[in-house]
Coordinates of C-alpha atoms in Angstrom, one line a residue:
Chain A
X6 CA -4.8 27.5 27.7
X7 CA -5.6 31.0 29.3
X8 CA -8.5 31.2 32.0
X9 CA -11.2 34.4 33.7
X10 CA -11.5 34.5 36.5
X11 CA -14.7 36.8 37.4
X12 CA -16.2 38.1 40.9
X13 CA -19.4 37.2 41.0
X14 CA -22.4 39.7 41.2
X15 CA -19.6 41.5 42.6
X16 CA -20.0 44.6 44.5
X17 CA -22.8 43.1 46.3
X18 CA -20.5 40.8 47.4
X19 CA -18.1 44.5 48.8
X20 CA -20.5 45.3 51.0
X21 CA -20.8 41.2 52.0
X22 CA -17.2 41.4 53.3
X23 CA -18.6 43.9 55.7
X24 CA -21.7 42.6 56.6
X25 CA -22.3 39.6 56.9
X26 CA -25.3 39.1 58.4
X27 CA -26.8 39.8 54.7
X28 CA -24.9 36.8 53.9
X29 CA -28.6 35.3 52.9
X30 CA -30.6 38.3 52.6
X31 CA -31.2 39.7 49.1
X32 CA -29.1 42.8 48.1
X33 CA -29.4 44.8 45.5
X34 CA -26.5 48.0 44.4
X35 CA -27.7 51.3 42.9
X36 CA -25.1 53.0 39.7
X37 CA -24.3 56.5 40.3
X38 CA -27.1 59.2 41.1
X39 CA -28.9 56.0 43.3
X40 CA -30.9 55.5 39.4
X41 CA -31.1 52.1 38.9
X42 CA -29.7 48.3 39.7
X43 CA -26.7 47.3 38.9
X44 CA -25.3 44.7 41.0
X45 CA -27.4 41.8 42.2
X46 CA -26.8 39.3 44.7
X47 CA -28.8 35.6 44.0
X48 CA -31.2 36.1 45.9
X49 CA -32.3 39.7 44.5
X50 CA -32.4 38.1 41.4
X51 CA -34.4 35.3 42.4
X52 CA -36.6 38.4 43.9
X53 CA -37.4 39.1 40.1
X54 CA -35.0 42.2 39.8
X55 CA -33.8 43.3 37.1
X56 CA -30.0 44.2 35.9
X57 CA -30.8 48.3 35.2
X58 CA -34.5 48.5 36.9
X59 CA -34.7 51.7 38.5
X60 CA -35.1 51.9 41.6
X61 CA -38.4 53.4 42.4
X62 CA -39.9 51.3 40.6
X63 CA -38.7 48.6 42.9
X64 CA -40.1 50.4 45.8
X65 CA -43.0 47.6 47.1
X66 CA -40.6 44.5 46.1
X67 CA -37.3 46.2 48.4
X68 CA -40.0 46.8 51.2
X69 CA -41.8 43.3 51.4
X70 CA -38.4 41.5 50.7
X71 CA -36.5 43.3 53.2
X72 CA -33.5 44.1 50.4
X73 CA -30.7 45.4 51.2
X74 CA -30.0 48.3 49.1
X75 CA -26.9 50.5 49.2
X76 CA -25.4 53.5 46.7
X77 CA -22.6 52.5 44.9
X78 CA -19.6 52.9 46.8
X79 CA -16.9 52.7 44.0
X80 CA -13.2 53.2 46.6
X81 CA -14.7 50.2 48.5
X82 CA -15.0 48.5 45.0
X83 CA -11.9 49.7 43.7
X84 CA -9.8 49.3 46.4
X85 CA -11.1 45.4 47.4
X86 CA -10.3 44.8 43.6
X87 CA -6.9 45.9 43.6
X88 CA -6.8 44.0 46.6
X89 CA -8.2 41.1 43.8
X90 CA -5.5 41.4 41.0
X91 CA -2.7 42.0 43.6
X92 CA -3.6 38.6 44.3
X93 CA -3.9 36.5 41.6
X94 CA -0.6 37.8 40.3
X95 CA 1.0 35.5 43.2
X96 CA -0.7 32.5 40.8
X97 CA 0.6 33.9 36.9
X98 CA 2.7 37.0 36.3
X99 CA 0.3 37.1 32.9
X100 CA -2.8 38.5 33.9
X101 CA -4.4 41.0 31.7
X102 CA -7.0 43.4 33.8
X103 CA -10.4 43.2 31.9
X104 CA -12.7 45.2 34.0
X105 CA -13.2 46.1 38.2
X106 CA -14.3 43.0 38.7
X107 CA -12.5 40.5 35.7
X108 CA -9.4 39.7 35.0
X109 CA -7.6 37.0 31.9
X110 CA -4.7 35.1 33.2
X111 CA -2.1 33.4 30.4
X112 CA -1.7 29.9 31.6
X113 CA 0.5 29.9 29.0
X114 CA 3.7 30.2 31.0
X115 CA 3.7 28.1 34.2
X116 CA 3.6 24.5 33.7
X117 CA 0.4 23.5 35.6
X118 CA -0.5 20.4 34.3
X119 CA -3.7 20.4 36.2
X120 CA -5.9 23.5 35.9
X121 CA -8.2 22.5 37.4
X122 CA -7.2 22.4 40.7
X123 CA -5.2 25.5 40.0
X124 CA -8.7 27.1 39.3
X125 CA -9.6 25.4 42.4
X126 CA -7.3 26.9 44.3
X127 CA -7.3 30.0 43.1
X128 CA -11.1 30.4 44.6
X129 CA -11.0 29.3 47.4
X130 CA -7.4 31.6 47.9
X131 CA -9.9 34.8 46.8
X132 CA -12.7 34.0 49.2
X133 CA -10.4 32.8 51.9
X134 CA -7.9 35.7 51.6
X135 CA -10.7 39.0 50.3
X136 CA -13.9 37.3 51.5
X137 CA -15.2 37.6 47.7
X138 CA -16.5 34.9 45.8
X139 CA -15.3 34.5 42.5
X140 CA -16.1 32.0 40.0
X141 CA -13.7 30.6 36.6
X142 CA -13.5 29.7 33.3
X143 CA -10.9 28.2 31.7
X144 CA -10.4 27.6 27.4
X145 CA -7.3 27.4 25.0
X146 CA -9.0 31.5 23.9
X147 CA -10.4 34.2 25.8
X148 CA -13.3 33.2 24.4
X149 CA -13.7 30.2 25.6
X150 CA -12.6 30.8 28.4
X151 CA -15.1 32.8 28.9
X152 CA -17.8 30.4 27.6
X153 CA -16.4 28.2 30.5
X154 CA -17.0 30.8 33.2
X155 CA -20.6 31.2 31.6
X156 CA -21.0 27.4 31.9
X157 CA -19.5 27.2 35.4
X158 CA -22.4 29.6 36.9
X159 CA -24.8 27.5 35.0
X160 CA -23.8 24.5 35.7
X161 CA -21.9 24.0 38.4
X162 CA -22.8 26.7 40.8
X163 CA -21.0 25.5 43.7
X164 CA -17.5 24.6 41.7
X165 CA -17.5 27.2 40.3
X166 CA -15.0 26.6 37.9
X167 CA -15.1 25.1 34.6
X168 CA -12.1 23.5 32.2
X169 CA -12.9 23.2 28.8
X170 CA -9.6 20.8 28.5
X171 CA -10.8 18.5 25.8
X172 CA -12.8 18.6 22.6
X173 CA -15.7 16.8 24.3
X174 CA -15.9 18.9 27.1
X175 CA -15.6 21.8 24.4
X176 CA -18.2 20.5 23.1
X177 CA -20.2 20.1 25.6
X178 CA -19.9 23.1 26.9
X179 CA -20.8 24.9 23.5
X180 CA -23.8 22.9 22.6
X181 CA -25.7 24.6 26.0
X182 CA -24.6 27.7 25.1
X183 CA -27.1 29.7 22.7
X184 CA -25.2 31.5 20.0
X185 CA -26.9 35.2 21.7
X186 CA -24.9 33.8 24.5
X187 CA -21.6 34.1 22.7
X188 CA -19.5 36.5 24.2
X189 CA -18.9 39.3 22.2
X190 CA -21.6 38.9 19.6
X191 CA -23.8 41.8 19.0
X192 CA -27.9 41.5 19.3
X193 CA -27.7 41.9 15.7
X194 CA -25.6 39.5 15.0
X195 CA -27.0 36.5 17.4
X196 CA -30.5 37.4 15.6
X197 CA -28.5 36.3 11.6
X198 CA -27.5 33.7 13.3
X199 CA -30.9 31.8 15.4
X200 CA -32.3 33.1 11.3
X201 CA -29.4 31.0 9.8
X202 CA -29.8 28.0 11.5
X203 CA -27.3 28.5 14.2
X204 CA -28.9 27.6 17.7
X205 CA -25.6 26.7 19.6
X206 CA -21.9 27.7 19.9
X207 CA -21.7 24.8 19.0
X208 CA -23.6 24.8 15.5
X209 CA -21.7 27.6 15.1
X210 CA -18.4 25.7 15.0
X211 CA -18.9 24.3 11.9
X212 CA -20.2 27.1 9.7
X213 CA -18.0 27.5 6.4
X214 CA -15.3 30.0 6.8
X215 CA -16.5 31.9 4.0
X216 CA -19.3 32.2 4.8
X217 CA -19.1 33.7 8.0
X218 CA -16.4 36.0 6.8
X219 CA -18.9 37.4 4.3
X220 CA -22.2 37.8 6.4
X221 CA -19.6 39.2 9.1
X222 CA -17.1 40.1 7.9
X223 CA -13.5 39.5 10.1
X224 CA -15.2 39.8 13.5
X225 CA -17.4 36.8 13.1
X226 CA -14.0 35.1 11.5
X227 CA -11.8 36.3 14.6
X228 CA -14.9 34.6 16.7
X229 CA -15.1 31.8 14.2
X230 CA -11.5 30.9 15.2
X231 CA -11.5 31.5 18.7
X232 CA -14.8 29.2 19.1
X233 CA -12.5 26.9 17.5
X234 CA -9.6 27.2 19.8
X235 CA -7.2 29.3 17.6
X236 CA -6.4 32.6 19.9
X237 CA -7.4 35.2 17.5
X238 CA -8.1 37.7 20.7
X239 CA -4.8 40.3 21.3
X240 CA -3.6 39.8 24.8
X241 CA -3.4 43.7 26.5
X242 CA -1.9 43.9 29.5
X243 CA -1.6 47.2 30.4
X244 CA -4.4 49.7 28.4
X245 CA -3.6 51.5 26.0
X246 CA -3.3 55.3 27.3
X247 CA -6.8 56.9 27.0
X248 CA -7.2 59.8 24.0
X249 CA -9.6 61.9 25.8
X250 CA -10.7 61.9 29.7
X251 CA -14.2 63.1 30.6
X252 CA -15.8 64.1 33.4
X253 CA -19.6 65.1 33.4
X254 CA -22.3 63.3 35.8
X255 CA -25.6 64.7 36.4
X256 CA -26.8 66.2 38.4
X257 CA -28.8 65.1 42.0
X258 CA -31.7 67.5 41.0
X259 CA -32.4 69.9 38.5
X260 CA -30.1 73.0 38.3
X261 CA -31.0 76.6 37.5
X262 CA -28.5 78.8 39.3
X263 CA -25.4 80.1 37.4
X264 CA -23.7 79.1 40.3
X265 CA -23.8 76.0 42.0
X266 CA -23.4 74.6 37.7
X267 CA -20.1 76.7 37.8
X268 CA -19.7 75.2 41.5
X269 CA -20.4 71.5 39.6
X270 CA -18.1 72.1 36.6
X271 CA -15.4 73.6 38.6
X272 CA -15.3 69.8 40.4
X273 CA -15.7 67.9 37.2
X274 CA -12.3 70.4 35.5
X275 CA -10.4 70.2 38.9
X276 CA -11.2 65.6 39.0
X277 CA -10.0 65.5 34.9
X278 CA -6.6 67.8 35.6
X279 CA -6.2 65.1 38.3
X280 CA -6.8 62.0 36.0
X281 CA -4.2 63.8 33.7
X282 CA -1.9 64.1 36.2
X283 CA -2.3 60.5 37.2
X284 CA -1.8 59.7 33.0
X285 CA 1.0 62.2 33.5
X286 CA -0.3 64.1 30.5
X287 CA -1.7 67.2 29.7
X288 CA -4.6 68.8 27.5
X289 CA -3.9 71.4 25.1
X290 CA -8.0 71.5 24.3
X291 CA -10.8 71.9 26.8
X292 CA -14.6 70.8 25.4
X293 CA -16.8 71.8 28.0
X294 CA -21.0 71.3 27.4
X295 CA -23.9 72.2 29.6
X296 CA -27.2 69.6 28.9
X297 CA -31.1 70.6 30.0
X298 CA -32.6 66.8 31.0
X299 CA -34.2 65.8 27.5
X300 CA -37.0 63.3 28.9
X301 CA -37.9 66.0 30.6
X302 CA -39.7 67.1 26.9
X303 CA -42.4 69.2 28.5
X304 CA -39.6 72.2 29.3
X305 CA -37.4 74.4 27.0
X306 CA -34.3 72.2 25.9
X307 CA -30.9 73.0 25.4
X308 CA -27.7 71.4 25.0
X309 CA -24.2 73.2 24.0
X310 CA -21.0 72.8 24.2
X311 CA -17.9 74.5 23.1
X312 CA -14.2 73.7 22.7
X313 CA -12.0 75.7 24.9
X314 CA -8.3 76.0 23.6
X315 CA -5.1 76.8 26.7
X316 CA -2.4 79.1 25.6
X317 CA 0.2 76.2 26.7
X318 CA -0.8 72.1 27.7
X319 CA -2.0 71.5 31.1
X320 CA -2.5 69.8 33.7
X321 CA -2.8 72.1 36.3
X322 CA -6.2 72.2 38.2
X323 CA -6.3 76.6 38.3
X324 CA -5.7 76.5 34.7
X325 CA -7.9 73.6 33.9
X326 CA -11.0 75.2 36.5
X327 CA -10.1 78.5 35.0
X328 CA -10.2 77.4 31.0
X329 CA -13.4 75.4 31.9
X330 CA -15.1 78.5 33.2
X331 CA -14.9 80.8 30.3
X332 CA -16.7 77.8 28.3
X333 CA -19.2 77.8 31.3
X334 CA -19.5 81.5 30.9
X335 CA -20.2 81.6 26.9
X336 CA -22.6 79.1 26.8
X337 CA -25.0 79.6 29.7
X338 CA -28.0 80.4 29.1
X339 CA -29.5 81.4 31.8
X340 CA -34.2 80.5 32.1
X341 CA -33.2 76.8 31.9
X342 CA -33.2 73.7 34.0
X343 CA -29.6 72.1 33.3
X344 CA -29.3 68.3 34.6
X345 CA -25.8 67.5 33.4
X346 CA -22.5 69.2 32.7
X347 CA -19.1 68.0 31.9
X348 CA -15.8 68.6 30.4
X349 CA -13.1 66.6 28.8
X350 CA -9.8 66.6 27.8
X351 CA -8.9 67.0 24.6
X352 CA -5.8 66.5 22.4
X353 CA -3.4 64.9 24.7
X354 CA 0.5 65.3 24.9
X355 CA 2.7 63.6 27.5
X356 CA 3.4 65.7 30.5
X357 CA 7.5 65.7 29.4
X358 CA 7.0 66.6 26.5
X359 CA 4.9 70.2 26.6
X360 CA 5.4 74.0 24.2
X361 CA 6.6 76.1 26.4
X362 CA 4.7 79.9 25.0
X363 CA 6.8 82.4 23.8
X364 CA 5.0 85.1 25.7
X365 CA 4.6 83.2 28.4
X366 CA 5.7 83.9 31.8
X367 CA 4.2 81.5 34.7
X368 CA 6.4 80.2 36.8
X369 CA 5.9 76.9 35.9
X370 CA 8.0 74.5 38.2
X371 CA 6.8 76.1 41.3
X372 CA 2.8 75.3 39.4
X373 CA 3.4 71.6 38.8
X374 CA 5.2 71.2 42.7
X375 CA 1.7 73.1 44.3
X376 CA 0.2 70.5 41.8
X377 CA 2.2 67.7 42.8
X378 CA 2.3 68.3 46.7
X379 CA -1.8 69.0 46.7
X380 CA -1.8 65.7 45.3
X381 CA 0.5 64.1 47.8
X382 CA -1.9 65.8 50.8
X383 CA -5.1 64.7 49.4
X384 CA -4.1 61.2 48.5
X385 CA -3.4 60.8 52.3
X386 CA -5.8 62.9 53.5
X387 CA -8.6 62.9 51.8
X388 CA -9.9 63.4 48.5
X389 CA -10.1 67.2 47.7
X390 CA -8.9 68.0 51.3
X391 CA -7.1 70.9 49.1
X392 CA -9.0 72.3 46.6
X393 CA -9.8 75.7 44.5
X394 CA -12.5 77.9 46.4
X395 CA -14.2 77.8 43.3
X396 CA -15.3 74.1 44.0
X397 CA -17.0 75.1 46.9
X398 CA -18.6 73.5 50.1
X399 CA -22.2 73.1 49.2
X400 CA -22.5 70.8 46.2
X401 CA -26.1 71.3 45.9
X402 CA -25.6 69.8 42.4
X403 CA -24.1 66.9 44.2
X404 CA -25.2 63.1 43.0
X405 CA -27.7 61.2 45.4
X406 CA -25.5 58.2 46.9
X407 CA -28.0 58.2 50.5
X408 CA -28.1 54.6 51.3
X409 CA -23.9 54.6 51.0
X410 CA -21.5 52.4 53.0
X411 CA -18.5 53.5 54.8
X412 CA -15.4 53.4 52.9
X413 CA -13.5 50.1 55.2
X414 CA -10.4 49.7 53.5
X415 CA -9.6 53.1 52.8
X416 CA -10.2 55.9 55.4
X417 CA -9.4 55.7 59.3
X418 CA -11.8 57.3 60.3
X419 CA -14.7 54.1 58.2
X420 CA -13.2 51.3 59.5
X421 CA -15.2 48.6 60.5
X422 CA -16.3 48.8 64.3
X423 CA -17.2 45.7 65.9
X424 CA -18.9 45.8 69.3
X425 CA -17.1 42.8 71.2
Chain B
X13 CA 9.9 71.1 17.0
X14 CA 9.6 70.3 20.2
X15 CA 11.8 71.1 22.8
X16 CA 12.1 69.7 25.8
X17 CA 13.8 71.6 28.9
X18 CA 14.4 70.3 32.5
X19 CA 12.7 72.5 35.2
X20 CA 14.4 71.1 38.1
X21 CA 17.5 73.0 39.7
X22 CA 20.5 71.2 40.1
X23 CA 22.4 72.0 43.5
X24 CA 26.4 72.7 43.8
X25 CA 28.2 72.6 47.5
X26 CA 29.3 70.1 49.8
X27 CA 27.5 66.5 49.5
X28 CA 26.8 65.6 52.5
X29 CA 28.7 62.8 54.2
X30 CA 26.1 60.0 55.1
X31 CA 24.9 60.1 51.4
X32 CA 26.4 56.6 51.1
X33 CA 24.6 55.2 53.3
X34 CA 21.3 56.4 53.5
X35 CA 18.3 54.4 53.5
X36 CA 14.3 54.3 53.8
X37 CA 12.9 55.3 56.9
X38 CA 10.7 52.4 59.5
X39 CA 7.8 52.0 57.2
X40 CA 6.2 50.4 60.7
X41 CA 2.4 49.7 58.0
X42 CA 5.2 47.5 56.4
X43 CA 6.6 45.9 59.1
X44 CA 3.0 45.0 60.6
X45 CA 1.4 44.3 57.9
X46 CA 2.7 40.9 56.3
X47 CA 0.1 40.0 54.0
X48 CA -1.4 43.8 53.4
X49 CA -4.1 42.3 50.5
X50 CA -5.7 40.2 53.2
X51 CA -5.2 42.7 56.1
X52 CA -7.9 44.8 57.2
X53 CA -8.0 47.3 60.6
X54 CA -10.9 47.3 62.3
X55 CA -11.6 48.9 65.9
X56 CA -12.8 47.5 68.7
X57 CA -16.4 48.7 71.3
X58 CA -16.1 47.2 74.3
X59 CA -15.1 45.7 77.5
X60 CA -15.1 41.6 76.5
X61 CA -11.1 41.1 75.8
X62 CA -9.9 43.6 78.6
X63 CA -7.6 40.4 79.8
X64 CA -6.4 40.2 76.2
X65 CA -5.0 44.4 76.3
X66 CA -8.0 45.0 74.2
X67 CA -9.8 48.5 75.8
X68 CA -12.3 49.8 73.7
X69 CA -11.2 52.2 70.8
X70 CA -8.4 49.5 70.7
X71 CA -7.9 48.8 66.8
X72 CA -6.9 45.5 65.4
X73 CA -5.3 44.5 62.0
X74 CA -6.8 41.5 61.1
X75 CA -5.1 38.7 58.6
X76 CA -7.9 36.7 57.1
X77 CA -5.4 34.5 55.2
X78 CA -4.0 32.9 58.3
X79 CA -5.3 29.2 59.4
X80 CA -6.6 29.8 62.9
X81 CA -5.2 28.5 65.6
X82 CA -5.8 27.5 69.1
X83 CA -5.2 29.6 71.3
X84 CA -5.2 32.7 68.6
X85 CA -7.9 36.1 68.6
X86 CA -10.6 36.1 66.1
X87 CA -12.5 38.1 64.5
X88 CA -15.2 35.7 64.3
X89 CA -19.3 35.7 62.7
X90 CA -21.1 34.3 65.1
X91 CA -25.0 34.9 63.5
X92 CA -24.1 37.0 61.6
X93 CA -22.9 39.3 63.9
X94 CA -19.3 40.1 64.2
X95 CA -17.6 39.5 67.3
X96 CA -13.8 38.8 68.9
X97 CA -12.5 36.5 71.4
X98 CA -9.9 34.0 72.2
X99 CA -10.4 30.6 69.4
X100 CA -9.5 27.7 71.4
X101 CA -11.0 24.3 69.9
X102 CA -10.0 19.9 70.2
X103 CA -10.6 17.5 67.2
X104 CA -14.7 17.9 68.7
X105 CA -15.9 21.1 69.7
X106 CA -14.8 25.1 69.1
X107 CA -15.5 28.1 72.1
X108 CA -15.0 31.7 71.5
X109 CA -13.9 32.6 75.1
X110 CA -13.7 36.1 76.2
X111 CA -11.0 37.5 78.3
X112 CA -13.0 38.8 80.9
X113 CA -15.3 37.1 83.9
X114 CA -17.6 39.0 83.2
X115 CA -18.5 37.3 80.0
X116 CA -19.4 33.6 79.7
X117 CA -17.4 31.2 77.0
X118 CA -19.8 30.5 74.2
X119 CA -19.7 26.6 73.3
X120 CA -20.2 26.4 69.4
X121 CA -23.2 23.8 68.6
X122 CA -24.2 22.3 66.0
X123 CA -27.2 25.0 65.3
X124 CA -25.1 27.8 65.6
X125 CA -23.5 30.1 62.6
X126 CA -20.1 30.5 63.0
X127 CA -17.2 31.5 61.0
X128 CA -14.1 33.1 61.1
X129 CA -13.5 36.4 59.5
X130 CA -9.9 36.8 60.5
X131 CA -6.9 36.0 62.5
X132 CA -6.0 39.0 64.5
X133 CA -2.4 39.7 64.6
X134 CA -1.6 42.8 66.2
X135 CA -3.5 45.7 68.4
X136 CA -2.9 49.5 68.5
X137 CA -4.1 51.0 71.1
X138 CA -2.8 54.2 72.7
X139 CA -0.9 53.5 76.2
X140 CA -3.6 56.2 78.2
X141 CA -6.8 53.3 77.4
X142 CA -4.6 50.6 77.7
X143 CA -4.6 51.1 81.7
X144 CA -8.0 50.3 81.7
X145 CA -7.2 46.7 81.1
X146 CA -4.9 47.2 83.6
X147 CA -7.4 48.1 86.8

């Protein structure tokens, strides 16, 4: 049996832990740059605020119903997430971190007989210890667990745990699941299925295998097996190493000045280098790009990217920034209002097997020590306390985050203040 | 061909006699925080808990995983607002009790919305601030 633990409206729930006055108020969290709603409390959902609804279109609704609005505070959500995931390890040794707010648990090895009770216990512990409500689905496969979780949310809101423990319960659950709601089914396939007379997941379970393979390839067949209770999706405890690392972001407002764009580019390059160091990889090549806003059709458009090869694979902030700015020098053209730039590290190699270059007299031991020290300082004193001068302080490119909550759990200056 | 090379220098010389006896230096946060996953740090302002040696600006370690028992100092949420008080309870009633005679005890009635957010396990304050509690 597998379980999925899913944090309810995770970002909103994180904000509520530190602002209990919001317990019954509608809450939304906005995407990067305060663009659109990416997490909504139940109250916000029932007001009719849609997922990905642009913030400026909701202004009246927000004012009228006193909706609490937050910019996304990924530092906080990341820490709350890791507290939850680590807590899950105290219940089950095999866990697959599926996303920031979801994890699959492999319940096969454990001697638990009453999985429903285990589910309740997990829900109670996470709710009490960390303050985040979770819902849990349990089933014979990952897909059935996913479906059980959906069913729990819809029909057992209070308990928030559903175990498709036998064929009767599994059938009850699948009969209540329209084909479009099956985990991992695309819109096209859902449409195709319903046109062929399959209304619910329970109908689909009885589809002939040959027909499924012919119409939906092996992916569809795998789904069919999963719904029939035969595990067919591999278990991925550790995510495969990244093939490339991209850091790019839209600017808070459009930029024309090269110096501002260079500052942004340097910061993205530095972030990229830091990610490489975390992964213990180096890159041999960088792809650098800038672009205008394609939605502003009345403005002249420009988009260009270029690959810059490094002399020697590197994850050194200074070298990555230098290469990124060399790229920008080549592709930047004055006279446009740019919306976005970015850096992608490609052609990655493990840090331990970097090829030395014959014509390279640099002291790599020293520079590696410098980077390690910088990482250590920044980790304990705050992000980018130590950085290259080109990264600047101006940050005119900075994203809008006007409703950002404090980083309650990672910064001493931001901890919860209580008037007693 | 990929060549591995070593960047770490090898130091030679007389080895320290303490080498076999080295231990990790004491890590206070490990000593003070029994349940790091459910422990949060908060900062107080106000004087209602001076008698319990919680001066303004004190930092509290709050463990959410503990069940509050009679006499614990707790972070409570009372009608949506945070507070820090002693909790006193019997079979029928529960009170939030300040440690300063200037403030009244709060008897929790049925229409109040009170939840314990976590149990205070440690008070961190410097001795200068602490002197305010001694007056």
